[in-house]
Coordinates of C-alpha atoms in Angstrom, one line a residue:
X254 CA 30.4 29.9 -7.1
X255 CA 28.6 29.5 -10.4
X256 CA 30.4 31.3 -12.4
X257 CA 33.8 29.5 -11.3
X258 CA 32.2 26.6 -12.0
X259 CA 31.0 27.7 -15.3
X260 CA 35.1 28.7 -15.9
X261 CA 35.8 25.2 -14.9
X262 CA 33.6 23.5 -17.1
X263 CA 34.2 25.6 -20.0
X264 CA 37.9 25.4 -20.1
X265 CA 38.0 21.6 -19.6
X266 CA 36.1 21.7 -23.3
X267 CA 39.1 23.7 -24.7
X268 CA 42.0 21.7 -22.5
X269 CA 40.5 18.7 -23.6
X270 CA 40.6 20.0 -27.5
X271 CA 43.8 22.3 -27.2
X272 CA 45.9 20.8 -24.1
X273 CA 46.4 23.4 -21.4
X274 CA 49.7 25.2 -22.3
X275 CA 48.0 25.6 -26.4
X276 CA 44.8 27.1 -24.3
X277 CA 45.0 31.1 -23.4
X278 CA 43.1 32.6 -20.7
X279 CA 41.8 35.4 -23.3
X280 CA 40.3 32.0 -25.2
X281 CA 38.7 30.6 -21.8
X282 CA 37.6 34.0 -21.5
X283 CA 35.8 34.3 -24.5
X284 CA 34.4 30.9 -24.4
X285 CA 32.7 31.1 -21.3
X286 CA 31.2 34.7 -22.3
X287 CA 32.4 36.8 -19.6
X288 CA 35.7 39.7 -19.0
X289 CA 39.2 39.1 -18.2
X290 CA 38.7 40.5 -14.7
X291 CA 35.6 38.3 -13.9
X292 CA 38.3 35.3 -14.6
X293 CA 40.9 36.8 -12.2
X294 CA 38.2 37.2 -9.6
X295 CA 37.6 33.2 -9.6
X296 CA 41.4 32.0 -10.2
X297 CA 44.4 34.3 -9.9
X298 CA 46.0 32.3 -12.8
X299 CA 45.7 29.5 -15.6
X300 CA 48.2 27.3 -13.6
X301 CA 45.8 27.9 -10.5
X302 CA 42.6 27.0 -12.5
X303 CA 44.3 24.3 -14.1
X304 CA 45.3 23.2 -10.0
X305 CA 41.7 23.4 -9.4
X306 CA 40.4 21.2 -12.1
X307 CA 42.9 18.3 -11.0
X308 CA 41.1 19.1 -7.1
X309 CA 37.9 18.8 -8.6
X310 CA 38.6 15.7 -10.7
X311 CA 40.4 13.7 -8.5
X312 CA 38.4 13.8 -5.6
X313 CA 35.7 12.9 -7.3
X314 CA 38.0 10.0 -8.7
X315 CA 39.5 8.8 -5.2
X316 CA 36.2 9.1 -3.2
X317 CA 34.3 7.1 -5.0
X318 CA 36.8 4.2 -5.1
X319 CA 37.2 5.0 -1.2
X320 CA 33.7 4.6 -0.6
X321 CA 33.1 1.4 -2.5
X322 CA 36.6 0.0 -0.8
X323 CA 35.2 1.0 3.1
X324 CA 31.7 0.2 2.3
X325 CA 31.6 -3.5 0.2
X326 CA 31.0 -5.8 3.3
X327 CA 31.0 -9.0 1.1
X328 CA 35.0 -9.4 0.4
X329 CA 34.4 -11.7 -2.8
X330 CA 32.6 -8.5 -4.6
X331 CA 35.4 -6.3 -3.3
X332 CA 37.9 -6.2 -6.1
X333 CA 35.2 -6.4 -8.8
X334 CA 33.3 -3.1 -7.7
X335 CA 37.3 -1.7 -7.1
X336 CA 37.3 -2.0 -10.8
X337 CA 34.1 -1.5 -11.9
X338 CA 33.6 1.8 -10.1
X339 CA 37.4 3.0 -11.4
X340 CA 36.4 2.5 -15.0
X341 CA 33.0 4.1 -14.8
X342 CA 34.3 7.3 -13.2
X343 CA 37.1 7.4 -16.5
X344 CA 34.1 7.0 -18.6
X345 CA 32.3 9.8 -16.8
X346 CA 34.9 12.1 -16.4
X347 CA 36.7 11.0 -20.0
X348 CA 38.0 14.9 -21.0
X349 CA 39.5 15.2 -18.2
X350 CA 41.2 12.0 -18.2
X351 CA 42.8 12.2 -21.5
X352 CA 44.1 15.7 -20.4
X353 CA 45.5 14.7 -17.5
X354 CA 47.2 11.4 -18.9
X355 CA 48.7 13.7 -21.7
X356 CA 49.8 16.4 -19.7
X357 CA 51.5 14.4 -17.4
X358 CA 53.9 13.0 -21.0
X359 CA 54.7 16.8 -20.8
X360 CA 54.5 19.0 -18.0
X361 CA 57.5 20.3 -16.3
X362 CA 55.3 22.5 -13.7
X363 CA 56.6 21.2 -10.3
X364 CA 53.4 22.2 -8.4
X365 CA 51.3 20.2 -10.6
X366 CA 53.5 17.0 -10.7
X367 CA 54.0 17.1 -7.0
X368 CA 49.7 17.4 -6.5
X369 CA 49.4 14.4 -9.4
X370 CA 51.9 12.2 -6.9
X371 CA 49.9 13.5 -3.9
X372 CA 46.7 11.9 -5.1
X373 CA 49.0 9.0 -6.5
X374 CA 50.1 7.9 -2.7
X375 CA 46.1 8.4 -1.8
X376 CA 44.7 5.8 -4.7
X377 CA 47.7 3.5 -3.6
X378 CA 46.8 3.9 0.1
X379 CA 43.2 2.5 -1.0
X380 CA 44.3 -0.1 -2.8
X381 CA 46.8 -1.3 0.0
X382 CA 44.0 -1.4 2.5
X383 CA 42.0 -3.3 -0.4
X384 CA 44.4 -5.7 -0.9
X385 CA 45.6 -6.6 2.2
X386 CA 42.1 -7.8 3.0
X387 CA 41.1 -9.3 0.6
X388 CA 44.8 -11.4 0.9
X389 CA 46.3 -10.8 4.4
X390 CA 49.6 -11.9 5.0
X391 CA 49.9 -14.0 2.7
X392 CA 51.1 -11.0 0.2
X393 CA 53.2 -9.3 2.9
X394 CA 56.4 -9.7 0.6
X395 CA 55.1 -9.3 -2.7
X396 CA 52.0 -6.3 -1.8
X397 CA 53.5 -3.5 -3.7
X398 CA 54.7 -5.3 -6.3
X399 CA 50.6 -6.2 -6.4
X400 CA 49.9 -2.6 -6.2
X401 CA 52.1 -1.4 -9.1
X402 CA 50.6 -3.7 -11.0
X403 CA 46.7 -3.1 -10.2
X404 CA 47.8 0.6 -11.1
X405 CA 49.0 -0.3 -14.6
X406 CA 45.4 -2.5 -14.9
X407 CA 43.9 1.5 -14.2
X408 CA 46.0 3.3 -16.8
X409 CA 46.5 1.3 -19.6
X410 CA 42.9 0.0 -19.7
X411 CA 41.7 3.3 -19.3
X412 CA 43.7 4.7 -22.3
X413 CA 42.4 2.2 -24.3
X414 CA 38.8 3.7 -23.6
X415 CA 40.1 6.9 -23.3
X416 CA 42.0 7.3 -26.8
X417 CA 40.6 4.7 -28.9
X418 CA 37.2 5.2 -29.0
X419 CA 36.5 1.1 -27.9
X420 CA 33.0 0.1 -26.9
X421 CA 33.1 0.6 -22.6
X422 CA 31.9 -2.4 -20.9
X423 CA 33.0 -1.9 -17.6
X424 CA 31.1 -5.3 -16.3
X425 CA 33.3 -7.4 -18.6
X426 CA 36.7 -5.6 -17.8
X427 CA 36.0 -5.8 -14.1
X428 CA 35.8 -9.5 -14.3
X429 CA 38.2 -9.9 -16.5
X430 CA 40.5 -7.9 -13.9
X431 CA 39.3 -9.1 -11.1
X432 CA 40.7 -12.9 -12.9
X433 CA 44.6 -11.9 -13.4
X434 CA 44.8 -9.9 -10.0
X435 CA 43.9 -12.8 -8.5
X436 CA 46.1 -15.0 -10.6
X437 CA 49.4 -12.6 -10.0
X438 CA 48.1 -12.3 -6.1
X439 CA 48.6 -16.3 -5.8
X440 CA 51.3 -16.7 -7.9
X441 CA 54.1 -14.0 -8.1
X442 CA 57.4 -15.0 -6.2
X443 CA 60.3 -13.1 -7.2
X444 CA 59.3 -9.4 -6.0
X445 CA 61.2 -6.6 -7.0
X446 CA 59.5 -3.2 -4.8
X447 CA 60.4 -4.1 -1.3
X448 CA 59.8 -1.9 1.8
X449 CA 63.1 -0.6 1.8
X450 CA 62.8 0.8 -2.3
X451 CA 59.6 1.9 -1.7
X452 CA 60.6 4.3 1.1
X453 CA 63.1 5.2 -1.1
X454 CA 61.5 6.5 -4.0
X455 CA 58.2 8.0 -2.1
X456 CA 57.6 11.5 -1.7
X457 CA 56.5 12.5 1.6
X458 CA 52.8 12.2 2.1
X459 CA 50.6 15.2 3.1
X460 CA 50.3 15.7 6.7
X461 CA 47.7 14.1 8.3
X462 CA 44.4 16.7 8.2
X463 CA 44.2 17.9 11.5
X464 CA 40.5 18.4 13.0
X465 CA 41.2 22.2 12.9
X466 CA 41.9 22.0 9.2
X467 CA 38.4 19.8 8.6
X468 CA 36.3 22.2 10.6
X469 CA 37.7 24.8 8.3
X470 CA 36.7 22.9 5.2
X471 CA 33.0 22.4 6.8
X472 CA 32.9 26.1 7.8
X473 CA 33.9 26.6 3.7
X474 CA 31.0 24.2 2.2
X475 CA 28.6 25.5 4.8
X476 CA 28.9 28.6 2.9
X477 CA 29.1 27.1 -0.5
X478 CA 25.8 25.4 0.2
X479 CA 22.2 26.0 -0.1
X480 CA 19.4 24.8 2.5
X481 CA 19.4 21.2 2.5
X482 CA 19.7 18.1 4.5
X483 CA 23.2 17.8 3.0
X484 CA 23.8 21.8 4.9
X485 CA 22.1 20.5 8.0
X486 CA 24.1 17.3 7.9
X487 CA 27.4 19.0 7.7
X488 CA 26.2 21.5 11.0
X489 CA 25.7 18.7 13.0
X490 CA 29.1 16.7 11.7
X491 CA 30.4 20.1 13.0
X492 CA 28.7 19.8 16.5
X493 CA 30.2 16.2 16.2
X494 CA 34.0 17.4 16.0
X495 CA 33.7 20.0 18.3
X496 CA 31.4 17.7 20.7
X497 CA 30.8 13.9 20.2
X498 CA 27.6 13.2 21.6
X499 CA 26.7 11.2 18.2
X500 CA 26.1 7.5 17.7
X501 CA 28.6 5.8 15.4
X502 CA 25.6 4.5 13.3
X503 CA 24.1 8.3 13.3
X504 CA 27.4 9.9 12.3
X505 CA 27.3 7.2 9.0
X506 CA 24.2 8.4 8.3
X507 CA 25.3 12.0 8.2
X508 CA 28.1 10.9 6.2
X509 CA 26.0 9.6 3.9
X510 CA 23.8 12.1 3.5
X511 CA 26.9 14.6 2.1
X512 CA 28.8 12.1 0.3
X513 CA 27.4 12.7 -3.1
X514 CA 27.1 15.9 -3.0
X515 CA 30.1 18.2 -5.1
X516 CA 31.2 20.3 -2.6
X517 CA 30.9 17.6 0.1
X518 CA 32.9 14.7 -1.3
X519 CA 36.3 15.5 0.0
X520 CA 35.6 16.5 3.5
X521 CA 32.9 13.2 3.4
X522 CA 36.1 11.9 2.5
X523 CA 38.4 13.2 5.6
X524 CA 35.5 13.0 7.8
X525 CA 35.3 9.2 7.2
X526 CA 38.7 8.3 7.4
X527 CA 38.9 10.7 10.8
X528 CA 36.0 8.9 12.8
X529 CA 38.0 5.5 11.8
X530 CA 34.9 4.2 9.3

């Protein structure tokens, strides 16, 4: 697990120099220190590896703007920390956001544009759930127009950041964003992405996770993992599929517990959204 890891990290550092079609695997190779056949026994491929990185990244990404959606209580700091927690995670993961915005320009690889619109429909499921409580029904007609729009706020502000070196001070764009959502929220009228277009030009979202397919992931990190309260957590969220006897307030705690953890985040992530919290 370290040394795929260690593969990860050190071909981000060339991806982010080179771009990932310019990097070779003989040059990932050689910058991490180890054999051509060590590499092939952590990824079968570059396009896999490459698959891999935009797993990592993005889960990162999403669950942590999941989290902060499900778990601000007060609804008038909702969009700011929406914001705020976006652009801090682009700051934090900055190679591999100007990597993934430029290969996007240019890839032609189906697989990876199809697992790029995957986690697109995830970040847009958020902010639907985000917006429609912080505006109800009010915004029934003109919601993914709203969306659309919050997602250009992401990208472009983030490219600014990301590709021309600006001072980052997430505080001051939050509010700032948080100002003109609210202004297009209360004030856009003539909508142009209906229901109808939108079910049009979707792709087909992944199937729901079944339980079967979680307990696999928590039979995976169990593995992964040393000793540790977030090892014993994920045991007893185990016990909890297979069994409920937990407390709803228990099974938060639990969740908790894994959450931050880097193997944990995406089945913290499936976990949450299965027990309805």
């Amino acid at each position: 697990m370290i040394k795929k890891q260690l593969i990860m990290d050190k071909a981000l550092e060339l991806f982010a120099e080179q771009g990932f079609e310019a990097t070779s695997v003989q040059q990932i190779t050689a910058h991490c220190g180890i054999s051509k056949g060590a590499f092939y026994l952590s990824f079968k491929s570059k396009d896999e590896l490459i698959l891999a990185l935009i797993d990592h990244f993005m889960i990162q990404f999403i669950t942590s703007i999941d989290y902060e959606v499900n778990t601000t209580k007060n609804d008038e700091d909702l969009l700011f920390n929406f914001y705020y927690t976006t652009f801090d995670s682009f700051h934090k993961h900055s190679d591999f956001g100007k990597i993934l915005i430029k290969e996007q320009m240019q890839s032609f690889n189906e697989e990876f544009i199809l697992k790029i619109r995957a986690y697109d429909q995830l970040m847009e499921k958020v902010i639907l759930s985000m917006v429609e409580r912080l505006y109800g029904e009010e915004i029934e007609q003109i919601k993914h127009d709203l969306i659309y729009c919050i997602k250009g706020f992401m990208k472009n502000y983030s490219e600014l950041f990301l590709f021309y070196n600006l001072p980052l001070d997430s505080k001051l764009l939050a509010q700032s964003l948080v100002e003109k959502t609210n202004i297009l929220a209360k004030h856009i009228t003539l909508p142009f992405i209906s229901n109808e277009l939108v079910q049009l030009f979707k792709q087909p979202m992944q199937e729901e996770t079944t339980k079967e397919q979680i307990l696999e992931i928590i039979e995976q990190n169990i593995k992964e993992i040393e000793d540790s309260i977030e090892k014993e957590s994920l045991i007893l969220l185990k016990q909890q599929l297979l069994k409920p006897t937990l407390s709803p307030a228990l099974v938060k705690g639990l969740l908790e517990n894994i959450r931050n953890h880097p193997h944990c985040k995406w089945v913290a992530y499936l976990l949450r959204n299965y027990f309805g919290f």
